Amino acid sequence: MDHVVLTGDRPTGPLHLGHYFGSLANRVRMQDEHRMYVLIADYQVITDRDRPGEIQANITDLLLDYLAVGIDPAKVTIFQHSALPELNQLMLPFLSLVSVSELSRNPTVKDEIAHSSQAAVSGLMFTYPVHQAADILFCKGTLVPVGRDQLPHVEVTRLVARRFNERYGEVFPLPEAVMGERPLLKGLDGGKMSKSRGNAITLKATEDETAALIRKARTDAERLITFDEERRPEVANLLTLAGLCLGRKPWELADEIGDGGGLALKRLTTDAVNDFLRPIRARRRELSAPDVRRVLEEGNARARERAVETLREVRDAMGF
Ligand code: TRP
């Protein structure tokens, strides 16, 4: 128990299989070994859109997904930005530790600005990596399991921690990013798997919805199924997905399907995904919205105690 692990998700919609194999499975593994915090990053929703949208429904969805996959609220503190004023207040001194040009160099922020549909770049879009530093440092997080796109934000966090310690005395550990070793799943249309592109299998989808999505997935005209990520990325992606769900190697599955063609591949993938998700979906149905809300209230209370303590330390160190 010598690490404090912090991860988070923006509550913008239900989680999908990319999230599961990219991070949720890893969280479930880590919860027994480390003290763990999972953040529902609600204030971060308004970085790239004007309004928070169906925020309450999305938060409930996220909680249901977490608990259904086996994140255990007795071991993990699940909490949200908007319930922790002290976490948010850390952003102010932290902003004083980074320069405008450092903020403007962040490659992930640049990419998000380039893909944003907003007319203007908000101040929050520009500064949210510093808010993310507050997410990680309020609990003195030491391990941050994230995808590749989040590495620049962990770098900002390390910069903030290092400069704070240099300026005001040793308060924060320097967190490390940990990246999953899983192969990246693509969406069923070959693009990035994303809830907004309609190319992702959500954990909560029905078996019929899952089958329909996989039926529409892009493949190619070759009958003989082979695992060739370079030449046949769509076929390889379905094999990877089925392999992850079955705990088997994608090339073995390809050999077994042989000249069964795209239809056999899709049938196998659909069964693999639905069999895999069946217990998760069943657990999700057993949970009620008020129950999961209570989990969040308890997590918020626990996290807030930690935030109050850290903010006090920060103020003391700074001489306020
Ligand atoms: N930026 C992350 C995302 O878009 C969500 C997030 C917010 C996060 N705060 C965090 C992730 C702190 C890890 C640590 O998915």
Tab-separated table of N, CA, C and O and ligand atoms in Angstrom, residues 6-10 39 41 44 81 112 128 131-132 135-136 144-146 149-150 153-154, ligand 1:
chain	number	residue	atom	x	y	z
A	6	LEU	N	-4.360	7.655	-8.656
A	6	LEU	CA	-5.502	8.483	-9.041
A	6	LEU	C	-5.754	8.386	-10.545
A	6	LEU	O	-4.826	8.529	-11.338
A	7	THR	N	-7.010	8.105	-10.900
A	7	THR	CA	-7.405	8.187	-12.304
A	7	THR	C	-8.756	8.871	-12.384
A	7	THR	O	-9.418	9.058	-11.361
A	8	GLY	N	-9.173	9.218	-13.580
A	8	GLY	CA	-10.463	9.876	-13.696
A	8	GLY	C	-11.027	9.800	-15.100
A	8	GLY	O	-10.323	9.457	-16.050
A	9	ASP	N	-12.306	10.108	-15.187
A	9	ASP	CA	-13.001	10.152	-16.473
A	9	ASP	C	-13.904	11.374	-16.504
A	9	ASP	O	-14.477	11.757	-15.492
A	10	ARG	N	-14.037	11.935	-17.693
A	10	ARG	CA	-15.039	13.000	-17.857
A	10	ARG	C	-16.414	12.350	-17.997
A	10	ARG	O	-16.561	11.411	-18.795
A	39	LEU	N	-11.755	9.719	-9.999
A	39	LEU	CA	-12.392	11.023	-10.116
A	39	LEU	C	-13.395	11.065	-11.256
A	39	LEU	O	-13.071	10.701	-12.397
A	41	ALA	N	-14.639	13.603	-13.380
A	41	ALA	CA	-14.120	14.953	-13.628
A	41	ALA	C	-15.219	15.842	-14.211
A	41	ALA	O	-15.188	16.215	-15.387
A	44	GLN	N	-14.409	19.229	-15.753
A	44	GLN	CA	-13.627	19.153	-16.986
A	44	GLN	C	-14.507	18.966	-18.230
A	44	GLN	O	-14.032	19.126	-19.353
A	81	HIS	N	-15.241	16.528	-8.961
A	81	HIS	CA	-14.701	17.885	-8.803
A	81	HIS	C	-15.626	18.806	-8.032
A	81	HIS	O	-15.212	19.504	-7.111
A	112	GLU	N	-6.871	19.209	-28.925
A	112	GLU	CA	-8.280	19.396	-28.575
A	112	GLU	C	-8.812	20.716	-29.120
A	112	GLU	O	-9.963	20.807	-29.541
A	128	TYR	N	-6.841	23.740	-18.119
A	128	TYR	CA	-7.322	22.566	-17.395
A	128	TYR	C	-6.221	21.561	-17.025
A	128	TYR	O	-6.366	20.849	-16.028
A	131	HIS	N	-5.551	22.252	-13.596
A	131	HIS	CA	-6.634	21.716	-12.761
A	131	HIS	C	-6.410	20.218	-12.552
A	131	HIS	O	-6.607	19.687	-11.462
A	132	GLN	N	-5.978	19.553	-13.611
A	132	GLN	CA	-5.702	18.123	-13.500
A	132	GLN	C	-4.531	17.863	-12.543
A	132	GLN	O	-4.506	16.843	-11.853
A	135	ASP	N	-6.090	17.695	-9.332
A	135	ASP	CA	-6.744	16.389	-9.155
A	135	ASP	C	-5.758	15.354	-8.606
A	135	ASP	O	-6.094	14.529	-7.764
A	136	ILE	N	-4.569	15.403	-9.157
A	136	ILE	CA	-3.582	14.369	-8.820
A	136	ILE	C	-2.890	14.697	-7.501
A	136	ILE	O	-2.606	13.805	-6.696
A	144	VAL	N	-0.380	7.446	-11.776
A	144	VAL	CA	-1.517	7.914	-12.557
A	144	VAL	C	-1.653	7.043	-13.807
A	144	VAL	O	-0.950	7.251	-14.793
A	145	PRO	N	-2.533	6.047	-13.760
A	145	PRO	CA	-2.725	5.205	-14.944
A	145	PRO	C	-3.523	5.971	-15.995
A	145	PRO	O	-4.650	6.376	-15.731
A	146	VAL	N	-2.926	6.173	-17.148
A	146	VAL	CA	-3.578	6.984	-18.190
A	146	VAL	C	-3.237	6.491	-19.584
A	146	VAL	O	-2.296	5.727	-19.776
A	149	ASP	N	-2.448	10.019	-24.554
A	149	ASP	CA	-2.815	11.423	-24.739
A	149	ASP	C	-2.737	12.227	-23.432
A	149	ASP	O	-2.686	13.459	-23.464
A	150	GLN	N	-2.721	11.539	-22.296
A	150	GLN	CA	-2.723	12.243	-21.015
A	150	GLN	C	-1.312	12.486	-20.472
A	150	GLN	O	-1.145	13.141	-19.439
A	153	HIS	N	-0.237	15.974	-19.512
A	153	HIS	CA	-0.865	16.501	-18.294
A	153	HIS	C	-0.146	15.998	-17.042
A	153	HIS	O	-0.021	16.724	-16.050
A	154	VAL	N	0.341	14.779	-17.115
A	154	VAL	CA	1.122	14.276	-15.977
A	154	VAL	C	2.448	15.037	-15.899
A	154	VAL	O	2.956	15.325	-14.807
B	1	TRP	N1	-8.408	14.296	-18.749
B	1	TRP	C1	-8.930	12.972	-18.478
B	1	TRP	C2	-9.734	12.529	-19.698
B	1	TRP	O1	-10.138	13.330	-20.504
B	1	TRP	C3	-9.808	12.923	-17.254
B	1	TRP	C4	-9.091	13.343	-16.016
B	1	TRP	C5	-9.321	14.446	-15.283
B	1	TRP	C6	-7.973	12.674	-15.399
B	1	TRP	N2	-8.480	14.536	-14.229
B	1	TRP	C7	-7.656	13.458	-14.260
B	1	TRP	C8	-7.244	11.513	-15.678
B	1	TRP	C9	-6.580	13.104	-13.426
B	1	TRP	C10	-6.192	11.167	-14.838
B	1	TRP	C11	-5.863	11.968	-13.726
B	1	TRP	O2	-9.968	11.355	-19.842
